[in-house]
Amino acid sequence: MNVKEYLASSSNQIVLSHFDADDQSLAPEGKKESKKELKSLRKQLVKLQQVLYAESKHKVLIILQAMDSGGKDGTIRAIFDGVNPQGVKVASFKVPTPLENAHDYLWRIHQKVPANGEIVIFNRSQYEDVLVVRVHELDPEKVWKKRYEEINKFERMLANEGTTILKFFLFISKEEQKKRFIERLENPEKQWKFNPGDIEERKYWDAYMEAYQDVIDKTSKPYAPWYVIPANHNWYRDLVISHIIVKQLKSLKMDYPEPVENIHQYLDPLQNS
Amino acid sequence: MNVKEYLASSSNQIVLSHFDADDQSLAPEGKKESKKELKSLRKQLVKLQQVLYAESKHKVLIILQAMDSGGKDGTIRAIFDGVNPQGVKVASFKVPTPLENAHDYLWRIHQKVPANGEIVIFNRSQYEDVLVVRVHELDPEKVWKKRYEEINKFERMLANEGTTILKFFLFISKEEQKKRFIERLENPEKQWKFNPGDIEERKYWDAYMEAYQDVIDKTSKPYAPWYVIPANHNWYRDLVISHIIVKQLKSLKMDYPEPVENIHQYLDPLQNS
């Protein structure tokens, strides 16, 4: 699977207004076949996480951003189903608390970054401070404008210190969002996810797209790339993201720690204990 | 499944020196049949966690304690496989850091207790401060002796504030530990879990059993019960623990939040947006 077209880079500018949220071009075999593929990727991920944890040398940070109903929760469930919960942490960044707001915007973020051997998934992230903050003018432009570069510097430092960073923007169309909101309202088991504020927020769709475009243009770096994922179809979204994560983890060439030397020094006394 | 015999209470004192780590009496149908049962329990747990998260009213704290190789990691994987990682957190308490040690022993514990809608699993816990600390005399007796009552008071407060607490001591025999250590040493994919210090620690087996006996006698309360789980057989351990957790969650009689009133006030404007 060649996911390069979804990777934002200096040689591949992704223009959101022309991006197809329905795209399924990398899975010509279709939804049914892809389920097997996803299952296989998930199994690989389970194994890779085990080595990552055992080796305890690399840190992995996965950032998920999306518009409301874009599928962040579903992605986490679909991809990390079966991965040892002990080595995977999810950090959700909601509306900042007064204590968080009394600090710089990276303060609460920094506390949640992965340690050696850990995978941490950010459900929303530092990018909210150049998204919702920009769209609703919660801070003046001269303040949020500086943040792109600050975030780059911050992520550069994390990468220098051994963190693998992958950033995913789950891209759904405005029409798809409408469908999902209606489904939430009409399905009793999903209604609790409905928030009247989401409909208000929907009015700012274009402003958000502009803000996301800037994020992707300014903060996709080789050490912390942005992937824009066609996300109208959940199965396709899960397949592509799993593929990218598995490929990246494989490239770390991890291995179990060196074998214990002379195991008999331990085995022999054990036998008599 | 009547698990009462594993529940330590004033009417059922569990004497560890007579407890059978090989017991399988509650699963007369045997290992093979029980796999189906475990699968069904896991599915129920996935659903229960979803409601717990949606309702966001209850907090659930699961404490796992065991001797080295007792199966804490395996239990977490087996039982929470497939449960949404977003609503389940694992907190592992290792040897305290200097910063942790500079505080009271409940300081680091308190930071990790569950919020509304969350399940938190403690891999080791505050009980280490009356186990390893007692066995190795890291604090004088007059200090750790007070802790049983302090822990009871602490857990009572958590329960008063809406926390469901379940505590499991995964009980393996000394012989089984030997088997597991040997397996770790001989299996290249498991060797990284081997720690030479574990063999040293094994010499204190009897002192640990005494310390565990006191923990169970002094801190099993209706609001925070201890279950002693026969854990020589992983499948049995997983089955019994899943059963207890599912039963407890069901008893909370959780439900999705109240339906949104007059959904048309939202649906109608959505249709035209």
Coordinates of C-alpha atoms in Angstrom, one line a residue:
Chain A
M1 CA 0.0 0.0 0.0
N2 CA 1.5 3.3 -1.1
V3 CA 0.3 5.9 1.3
K4 CA 2.5 8.7 0.0
E5 CA -0.4 10.6 -1.5
Y6 CA -1.8 11.0 2.0
L7 CA 1.4 12.3 3.5
A8 CA 1.7 16.0 3.6
S9 CA 5.2 17.2 2.7
S10 CA 7.1 19.9 0.8
S11 CA 6.8 17.8 -2.3
N12 CA 3.2 16.8 -1.8
Q13 CA 1.0 19.7 -0.6
I14 CA -2.4 18.4 0.3
V15 CA -5.2 20.8 -0.5
L16 CA -8.1 20.0 1.7
S17 CA -10.7 21.7 -0.5
H18 CA -9.8 19.2 -3.3
F19 CA -9.3 16.2 -1.0
D20 CA -11.7 13.3 -1.4
A21 CA -13.0 12.0 1.9
D22 CA -14.6 9.1 0.0
D23 CA -11.4 7.9 -1.5
Q24 CA -10.8 4.1 -1.4
S25 CA -8.2 3.9 -4.1
L26 CA -5.6 2.0 -2.1
A27 CA -7.9 -0.8 -1.3
P28 CA -9.3 -1.9 -4.7
E29 CA -10.1 -5.3 -3.3
G30 CA -12.9 -3.6 -1.3
K31 CA -14.3 -3.6 2.2
K32 CA -14.8 -7.3 2.7
E33 CA -11.3 -8.3 1.7
S34 CA -9.8 -5.4 3.7
K35 CA -11.2 -6.8 6.9
K36 CA -8.8 -9.7 6.7
E37 CA -6.0 -7.3 6.0
L38 CA -6.9 -5.2 9.0
K39 CA -7.0 -8.3 11.2
S40 CA -3.5 -9.2 10.0
L41 CA -2.2 -5.7 10.6
R42 CA -3.7 -5.7 14.1
K43 CA -2.0 -9.0 14.9
Q44 CA 1.3 -7.5 13.7
L45 CA 0.7 -4.5 15.9
V46 CA 0.1 -6.6 18.9
K47 CA 3.5 -8.3 18.3
L48 CA 5.2 -5.0 17.6
Q49 CA 3.9 -3.4 20.8
Q50 CA 5.2 -6.4 22.8
V51 CA 8.7 -5.9 21.5
L52 CA 8.4 -2.1 21.9
Y53 CA 7.5 -2.7 25.5
A54 CA 10.1 -5.3 26.1
E55 CA 12.9 -3.4 24.5
S56 CA 11.8 -0.1 26.2
K57 CA 14.0 2.0 23.9
H58 CA 11.5 3.9 21.7
K59 CA 8.6 6.2 22.5
V60 CA 5.6 6.3 20.2
L61 CA 3.2 9.2 19.9
I62 CA 0.1 9.0 17.7
I63 CA -1.9 12.2 17.3
L64 CA -5.5 12.1 16.1
Q65 CA -7.3 15.2 15.0
A66 CA -10.7 15.4 13.3
M67 CA -13.9 17.4 13.1
D68 CA -16.7 16.3 15.4
S69 CA -17.9 12.8 14.6
G70 CA -14.7 12.4 12.5
G71 CA -14.1 9.0 14.0
K72 CA -11.3 9.5 16.6
D73 CA -12.9 7.2 19.1
G74 CA -13.7 4.6 16.5
T75 CA -10.2 4.6 15.2
I76 CA -8.7 4.0 18.6
R77 CA -11.0 1.0 19.2
A78 CA -10.6 -0.5 15.8
I79 CA -6.8 -0.3 15.7
F80 CA -5.8 -1.0 19.3
D81 CA -8.4 -3.7 19.9
G82 CA -6.3 -6.5 21.5
V83 CA -3.1 -4.5 22.0
N84 CA -2.0 -4.9 25.6
P85 CA -3.7 -2.0 27.5
Q86 CA -0.7 -1.9 29.7
G87 CA 1.6 -0.5 27.0
V88 CA -0.9 1.8 25.3
K89 CA -2.3 5.0 26.9
V90 CA -4.9 7.3 25.5
A91 CA -4.8 11.0 26.5
S92 CA -7.9 13.0 25.6
F93 CA -7.6 16.7 25.6
K94 CA -10.9 18.4 26.2
V95 CA -11.8 22.0 27.0
P96 CA -8.9 23.1 29.2
T97 CA -9.6 23.2 33.0
P98 CA -8.9 26.5 34.8
L99 CA -5.6 25.0 36.1
E100 CA -4.6 24.0 32.6
N101 CA -5.5 27.4 31.2
A102 CA -3.4 29.0 33.9
H103 CA -0.4 27.4 32.2
D104 CA 1.1 27.6 28.8
Y105 CA -0.8 25.5 26.2
L106 CA 2.0 22.8 26.0
W107 CA 2.0 22.2 29.8
R108 CA -0.8 19.7 29.9
I109 CA 0.4 18.1 26.6
H110 CA 4.0 17.5 27.9
Q111 CA 2.7 15.6 30.9
K112 CA 1.2 13.0 28.7
V113 CA 3.9 12.3 26.1
P114 CA 5.1 8.6 26.0
A115 CA 8.0 7.2 28.0
N116 CA 10.3 4.5 26.7
G117 CA 8.4 1.4 25.6
E118 CA 5.0 3.2 25.5
I119 CA 2.5 4.1 22.8
V120 CA 0.5 7.1 23.6
I121 CA -2.5 8.2 21.5
F122 CA -3.6 11.8 21.7
N123 CA -7.3 12.2 21.1
R124 CA -7.1 15.9 20.2
S125 CA -3.8 17.6 21.0
Q126 CA -1.7 20.8 21.1
Y127 CA -3.2 21.5 17.7
E128 CA -6.5 22.6 19.3
D129 CA -4.6 25.7 20.2
V130 CA -4.3 26.7 16.6
L131 CA -7.7 25.3 15.6
V132 CA -10.6 26.0 18.0
V133 CA -8.6 28.8 19.5
R134 CA -8.1 30.4 16.1
V135 CA -11.6 29.8 14.8
H136 CA -13.2 31.3 17.9
E137 CA -10.5 33.9 18.5
L138 CA -10.0 32.7 22.0
D139 CA -6.5 34.2 21.8
P140 CA -5.4 37.0 19.5
E141 CA -3.8 36.1 16.2
K142 CA -0.4 37.4 17.3
V143 CA -0.5 34.8 20.1
W144 CA -1.6 31.7 18.1
K145 CA 0.5 32.6 15.1
K146 CA 3.7 31.8 17.0
R147 CA 2.5 28.4 18.0
Y148 CA 3.1 26.6 14.7
E149 CA 6.8 27.1 15.1
E150 CA 6.7 26.4 18.8
I151 CA 4.9 23.2 18.2
N152 CA 7.5 22.2 15.6
K153 CA 10.3 22.9 18.0
F154 CA 8.6 21.0 20.7
E155 CA 8.0 18.0 18.5
R156 CA 11.6 18.2 17.2
M157 CA 12.8 17.9 20.7
L158 CA 10.6 14.9 21.4
A159 CA 11.9 13.3 18.3
N160 CA 15.5 14.0 19.2
E161 CA 14.8 12.3 22.5
G162 CA 13.6 9.1 20.8
T163 CA 9.9 9.7 20.1
T164 CA 8.4 8.5 16.9
I165 CA 5.6 10.9 16.0
L166 CA 2.7 10.2 13.6
K167 CA -0.1 12.7 13.1
F168 CA -3.4 11.8 11.5
F169 CA -6.1 14.2 10.4
L170 CA -9.2 12.1 9.9
F171 CA -10.9 13.9 7.0
I172 CA -14.7 13.5 6.6
S173 CA -16.9 15.6 4.3
K174 CA -19.4 18.1 5.7
E175 CA -22.2 15.9 4.2
E176 CA -20.8 12.9 6.1
Q177 CA -20.8 14.8 9.3
K178 CA -24.5 15.6 8.8
K179 CA -25.2 11.9 8.3
R180 CA -23.4 11.0 11.5
F181 CA -25.0 13.7 13.6
I182 CA -28.4 12.5 12.5
E183 CA -27.5 8.9 13.2
R184 CA -26.4 9.9 16.7
L185 CA -29.6 11.6 17.4
E186 CA -31.7 8.7 16.1
N187 CA -29.8 5.9 17.7
P188 CA -30.5 5.6 21.5
E189 CA -27.1 3.9 22.1
K190 CA -25.3 6.7 20.4
Q191 CA -27.3 9.7 21.5
W192 CA -25.1 10.3 24.6
K193 CA -22.4 11.3 22.2
F194 CA -24.6 14.1 20.8
N195 CA -23.7 17.5 22.0
P196 CA -26.0 20.4 21.0
G197 CA -22.9 22.5 20.7
D198 CA -21.7 20.4 17.8
I199 CA -24.4 21.8 15.6
E200 CA -23.3 25.4 16.5
E201 CA -19.7 24.3 15.8
R202 CA -20.7 23.0 12.4
K203 CA -21.4 26.5 11.2
Y204 CA -17.6 27.2 11.4
W205 CA -16.8 24.3 9.0
D206 CA -15.0 26.5 6.4
A207 CA -13.0 28.4 9.0
Y208 CA -11.9 25.1 10.5
M209 CA -10.8 23.8 7.1
E210 CA -8.7 26.9 6.6
A211 CA -7.2 26.4 10.1
Y212 CA -6.5 22.7 9.3
Q213 CA -4.9 23.6 6.0
D214 CA -2.5 25.9 7.8
V215 CA -1.7 23.2 10.4
I216 CA -0.9 20.7 7.7
D217 CA 1.1 23.2 5.6
K218 CA 3.2 24.5 8.6
T219 CA 3.7 21.5 10.8
S220 CA 4.1 18.4 8.7
K221 CA 7.8 17.6 9.1
P222 CA 9.9 14.5 8.4
Y223 CA 10.2 13.9 12.1
A224 CA 6.5 14.5 12.8
P225 CA 4.5 14.0 9.6
W226 CA 0.8 14.7 9.0
Y227 CA -1.2 12.2 7.1
V228 CA -4.6 13.3 5.8
I229 CA -6.8 10.2 5.9
P230 CA -10.0 9.8 3.8
A231 CA -12.4 9.0 6.6
N232 CA -15.9 8.9 5.3
H233 CA -15.6 5.1 5.3
N234 CA -14.5 3.7 8.6
W235 CA -13.0 0.5 7.3
Y236 CA -10.8 2.4 4.9
R237 CA -9.7 4.8 7.5
D238 CA -8.8 2.0 9.9
L239 CA -7.0 0.1 7.2
V240 CA -4.8 3.0 6.1
I241 CA -3.9 4.1 9.5
S242 CA -3.1 0.6 10.8
H243 CA -0.9 0.2 7.7
I244 CA 1.0 3.4 8.4
I245 CA 1.5 2.6 12.1
V246 CA 2.7 -1.0 11.5
K247 CA 5.1 0.1 8.7
Q248 CA 6.6 2.8 10.9
L249 CA 7.0 0.5 13.9
K250 CA 8.7 -2.1 11.7
S251 CA 11.1 0.5 10.5
L252 CA 12.4 0.9 14.1
K253 CA 13.9 -2.6 13.8
M254 CA 13.2 -3.4 17.4
D255 CA 14.3 -6.6 19.1
Y256 CA 13.9 -8.2 22.4
P257 CA 16.7 -7.3 24.9
E258 CA 20.0 -9.3 24.8
P259 CA 19.7 -12.8 26.2
V260 CA 20.6 -13.3 29.8
E261 CA 24.2 -14.5 30.1
N262 CA 24.8 -18.0 31.5
I263 CA 21.3 -18.8 32.5
H264 CA 22.5 -21.7 34.5
Q265 CA 23.7 -19.5 37.3
Y266 CA 19.9 -18.8 37.9
L267 CA 18.4 -22.1 36.7
D268 CA 20.5 -24.3 39.0
P269 CA 19.7 -22.7 42.3
L270 CA 16.1 -22.4 41.2
Q271 CA 15.8 -26.1 40.8
N272 CA 16.5 -26.6 44.5
S273 CA 14.4 -23.8 45.8
Chain B
M1 CA -20.7 -19.3 39.3
N2 CA -20.6 -18.9 43.1
V3 CA -17.4 -17.2 43.9
K4 CA -18.1 -16.6 47.6
E5 CA -15.5 -19.1 48.7
Y6 CA -12.8 -16.8 47.2
L7 CA -14.2 -13.7 48.9
A8 CA -12.4 -12.9 52.1
S9 CA -14.9 -11.6 54.7
S10 CA -15.6 -11.8 58.4
S11 CA -17.7 -14.9 57.8
N12 CA -15.1 -16.5 55.4
Q13 CA -11.6 -16.2 56.6
I14 CA -9.3 -17.4 53.8
V15 CA -6.2 -19.1 55.2
L16 CA -3.5 -18.9 52.5
S17 CA -1.5 -21.8 53.9
H18 CA -4.5 -24.0 53.1
F19 CA -5.6 -22.4 49.9
D20 CA -5.4 -24.5 46.7
A21 CA -3.8 -22.6 43.9
D22 CA -4.7 -25.4 41.5
D23 CA -8.4 -25.2 42.4
Q24 CA -10.8 -25.5 39.4
S25 CA -13.9 -26.4 41.2
L26 CA -16.1 -23.7 39.8
A27 CA -15.5 -24.7 36.2
P28 CA -16.3 -28.4 36.2
E29 CA -16.8 -28.2 32.5
G30 CA -13.1 -27.8 32.1
K31 CA -10.7 -25.5 30.2
K32 CA -12.0 -26.0 26.7
E33 CA -15.6 -25.1 27.5
S34 CA -14.6 -22.2 29.7
K35 CA -13.0 -20.5 26.7
K36 CA -16.4 -19.9 25.3
E37 CA -17.6 -18.6 28.6
L38 CA -14.6 -16.2 28.9
K39 CA -15.4 -14.9 25.4
S40 CA -18.9 -14.3 26.4
L41 CA -17.9 -12.5 29.6
R42 CA -15.5 -10.4 27.6
K43 CA -18.2 -9.3 25.2
Q44 CA -20.4 -8.4 28.2
L45 CA -17.5 -6.4 29.6
V46 CA -17.1 -4.5 26.4
K47 CA -20.8 -3.5 26.5
L48 CA -20.7 -2.7 30.2
Q49 CA -17.7 -0.5 29.8
Q50 CA -19.4 1.4 27.0
V51 CA -22.4 2.2 29.3
L52 CA -20.1 3.1 32.1
Y53 CA -18.3 5.5 29.9
A54 CA -21.5 7.0 28.4
E55 CA -23.2 7.3 31.8
S56 CA -20.1 8.8 33.4
K57 CA -21.4 8.3 36.9
H58 CA -19.5 5.5 38.4
K59 CA -15.7 5.0 38.9
V60 CA -14.2 1.5 38.9
L61 CA -10.9 0.6 40.5
I62 CA -9.5 -2.9 40.1
I63 CA -6.4 -3.8 42.2
L64 CA -4.2 -6.7 41.2
Q65 CA -1.6 -8.1 43.5
A66 CA 0.5 -11.2 43.1
M67 CA 3.9 -12.7 43.8
D68 CA 6.4 -12.3 40.9
S69 CA 5.2 -14.2 37.8
G70 CA 1.7 -14.5 39.4
G71 CA 0.0 -13.4 36.2
K72 CA -0.9 -9.7 36.7
D73 CA 0.1 -8.7 33.1
G74 CA -1.6 -11.8 31.6
T75 CA -4.8 -11.1 33.5
I76 CA -4.9 -7.6 32.2
R77 CA -4.4 -8.7 28.6
A78 CA -6.9 -11.6 28.8
I79 CA -9.7 -9.7 30.4
F80 CA -9.5 -6.3 28.8
D81 CA -8.7 -7.5 25.3
G82 CA -11.1 -5.6 23.1
V83 CA -12.3 -3.2 25.8
N84 CA -12.1 0.4 24.5
P85 CA -8.6 1.6 25.5
Q86 CA -10.0 5.0 25.9
G87 CA -12.0 4.1 29.0
V88 CA -9.6 1.7 30.6
K89 CA -6.3 2.9 32.2
V90 CA -3.6 0.7 33.7
A91 CA -1.4 2.2 36.5
S92 CA 1.7 0.2 37.3
F93 CA 3.3 1.0 40.6
K94 CA 7.0 0.0 40.5
V95 CA 9.8 0.8 42.9
P96 CA 9.0 4.4 44.0
T97 CA 11.0 7.2 42.4
P98 CA 12.8 9.6 44.7
L99 CA 10.0 12.1 44.1
E100 CA 7.4 9.6 45.1
N101 CA 9.4 8.5 48.1
A102 CA 9.6 12.1 49.2
H103 CA 5.8 12.0 49.7
D104 CA 3.5 9.9 51.7
Y105 CA 2.8 6.4 50.2
L106 CA -0.7 7.2 49.1
W107 CA 0.4 10.3 47.1
R108 CA 1.2 8.5 43.9
I109 CA -1.7 6.2 44.3
H110 CA -4.3 9.0 44.7
Q111 CA -3.2 10.6 41.4
K112 CA -4.2 7.5 39.5
V113 CA -7.6 6.6 40.9
P114 CA -10.5 6.5 38.4
A115 CA -12.7 9.5 37.4
N116 CA -16.3 9.1 36.5
G117 CA -16.8 6.7 33.7
E118 CA -13.4 5.2 34.0
I119 CA -12.0 1.8 34.8
V120 CA -8.5 1.9 36.3
I121 CA -6.5 -1.2 36.9
F122 CA -3.7 -1.0 39.4
N123 CA -0.8 -3.4 38.7
R124 CA 0.5 -3.5 42.2
S125 CA -0.8 -0.8 44.5
Q126 CA -0.8 0.9 48.0
Y127 CA -0.5 -2.7 49.3
E128 CA 3.1 -2.8 48.4
D129 CA 3.6 -0.5 51.4
V130 CA 2.6 -3.3 53.7
L131 CA 4.1 -6.1 51.7
V132 CA 7.6 -5.5 50.3
V133 CA 8.1 -2.7 52.8
R134 CA 7.2 -5.0 55.7
V135 CA 9.1 -8.1 54.4
H136 CA 12.3 -6.1 53.8
E137 CA 11.8 -3.7 56.7
L138 CA 12.1 -0.7 54.5
D139 CA 10.1 1.2 57.2
P140 CA 9.9 0.3 60.9
E141 CA 6.9 -1.8 62.0
K142 CA 5.4 1.1 63.9
V143 CA 5.1 2.9 60.6
W144 CA 3.7 0.2 58.4
K145 CA 1.4 -1.1 61.1
K146 CA -0.8 2.0 60.9
R147 CA -1.2 1.6 57.2
Y148 CA -3.9 -1.1 57.1
E149 CA -6.3 1.3 58.8
E150 CA -5.2 4.2 56.8
I151 CA -5.8 2.3 53.6
N152 CA -9.2 1.2 54.8
K153 CA -10.1 4.8 55.5
F154 CA -8.7 5.9 52.1
E155 CA -10.7 3.2 50.2
R156 CA -13.8 4.0 52.3
M157 CA -13.6 7.6 51.1
L158 CA -13.2 6.6 47.5
A159 CA -16.2 4.3 47.8
N160 CA -18.3 7.1 49.4
E161 CA -17.4 9.2 46.4
G162 CA -18.7 6.7 43.9
T163 CA -15.8 4.3 43.4
T164 CA -16.5 0.5 43.0
I165 CA -13.4 -1.2 44.3
L166 CA -12.4 -4.9 43.6
K167 CA -9.2 -6.3 44.8
F168 CA -7.7 -9.6 43.5
F169 CA -4.8 -11.5 45.0
L170 CA -3.6 -13.9 42.2
F171 CA -2.5 -16.8 44.3
I172 CA 0.1 -19.2 42.7
S173 CA 2.0 -21.9 44.5
K174 CA 5.7 -21.7 45.2
E175 CA 6.2 -24.7 42.9
E176 CA 4.3 -22.9 40.1
Q177 CA 6.5 -19.9 40.4
K178 CA 9.6 -22.0 40.0
K179 CA 8.1 -23.4 36.8
R180 CA 7.3 -20.0 35.5
F181 CA 10.8 -18.6 36.2
I182 CA 12.3 -21.5 34.4
E183 CA 10.0 -20.9 31.4
R184 CA 11.0 -17.3 31.4
L185 CA 14.7 -18.1 31.3
E186 CA 14.3 -20.7 28.6
N187 CA 12.0 -18.9 26.3
P188 CA 13.7 -16.1 24.3
E189 CA 10.5 -14.1 23.9
K190 CA 9.9 -14.2 27.7
Q191 CA 13.5 -13.8 28.9
W192 CA 13.2 -10.0 29.1
K193 CA 10.7 -10.4 31.9
F194 CA 13.3 -12.3 33.9
N195 CA 14.9 -10.3 36.7
P196 CA 17.7 -11.8 38.7
G197 CA 16.3 -10.1 41.7
D198 CA 13.2 -12.2 41.5
I199 CA 15.2 -15.3 42.6
E200 CA 16.5 -13.4 45.6
E201 CA 12.9 -12.3 46.4
R202 CA 11.7 -15.9 46.2
K203 CA 13.6 -16.7 49.4
Y204 CA 11.2 -14.5 51.2
W205 CA 8.1 -16.5 50.1
D206 CA 6.9 -17.4 53.6
A207 CA 7.3 -13.9 54.9
Y208 CA 5.3 -12.6 51.9
M209 CA 2.6 -15.1 52.6
E210 CA 2.4 -13.9 56.2
A211 CA 2.2 -10.3 55.0
Y212 CA -0.5 -11.2 52.4
Q213 CA -2.5 -13.0 55.1
D214 CA -2.5 -9.8 57.2
V215 CA -3.5 -7.7 54.2
I216 CA -6.5 -10.0 53.5
D217 CA -7.5 -10.3 57.1
K218 CA -7.3 -6.5 57.8
T219 CA -8.4 -4.8 54.6
S220 CA -11.1 -6.9 53.0
K221 CA -14.2 -4.8 53.5
P222 CA -17.7 -4.9 51.9
Y223 CA -16.9 -1.6 50.1
A224 CA -13.5 -2.9 48.9
P225 CA -13.4 -6.7 49.1
W226 CA -10.4 -9.0 48.5
Y227 CA -10.8 -12.0 46.3
V228 CA -8.1 -14.7 46.5
I229 CA -8.0 -16.3 43.1
P230 CA -6.5 -19.7 42.4
A231 CA -4.0 -18.7 39.7
N232 CA -1.9 -21.7 38.8
H233 CA -4.1 -22.1 35.8
N234 CA -4.4 -19.0 33.7
W235 CA -7.7 -19.9 32.1
Y236 CA -9.3 -20.5 35.4
R237 CA -7.9 -17.3 36.9
D238 CA -9.2 -15.2 33.9
L239 CA -12.6 -16.9 34.0
V240 CA -13.2 -16.3 37.7
I241 CA -12.0 -12.7 37.7
S242 CA -14.0 -11.8 34.5
H243 CA -17.0 -13.3 36.2
I244 CA -16.6 -11.2 39.3
I245 CA -16.0 -8.0 37.4
V246 CA -19.0 -8.5 35.1
K247 CA -21.3 -9.4 37.9
Q248 CA -20.2 -6.3 39.9
L249 CA -20.6 -4.0 36.9
K250 CA -24.1 -5.4 36.2
S251 CA -25.1 -4.7 39.8
L252 CA -24.5 -1.0 39.2
K253 CA -27.6 -1.0 37.0
M254 CA -26.1 1.5 34.6
D255 CA -27.9 3.0 31.7
Y256 CA -27.3 5.4 28.9
P257 CA -28.1 9.0 29.8
E258 CA -31.6 10.3 29.4
P259 CA -32.7 10.8 25.7
V260 CA -32.3 14.2 24.3
E261 CA -35.6 16.1 24.5
N262 CA -37.3 17.0 21.3
I263 CA -34.6 15.9 18.8
H264 CA -36.3 17.8 16.0
Q265 CA -35.1 21.1 17.3
Y266 CA -31.7 19.7 16.2
L267 CA -32.6 17.5 13.3
D268 CA -34.5 20.1 11.4
P269 CA -31.8 22.8 11.2
L270 CA -29.2 20.0 10.5
Q271 CA -31.1 18.9 7.4
N272 CA -30.5 22.3 5.8
S273 CA -26.9 22.8 6.9

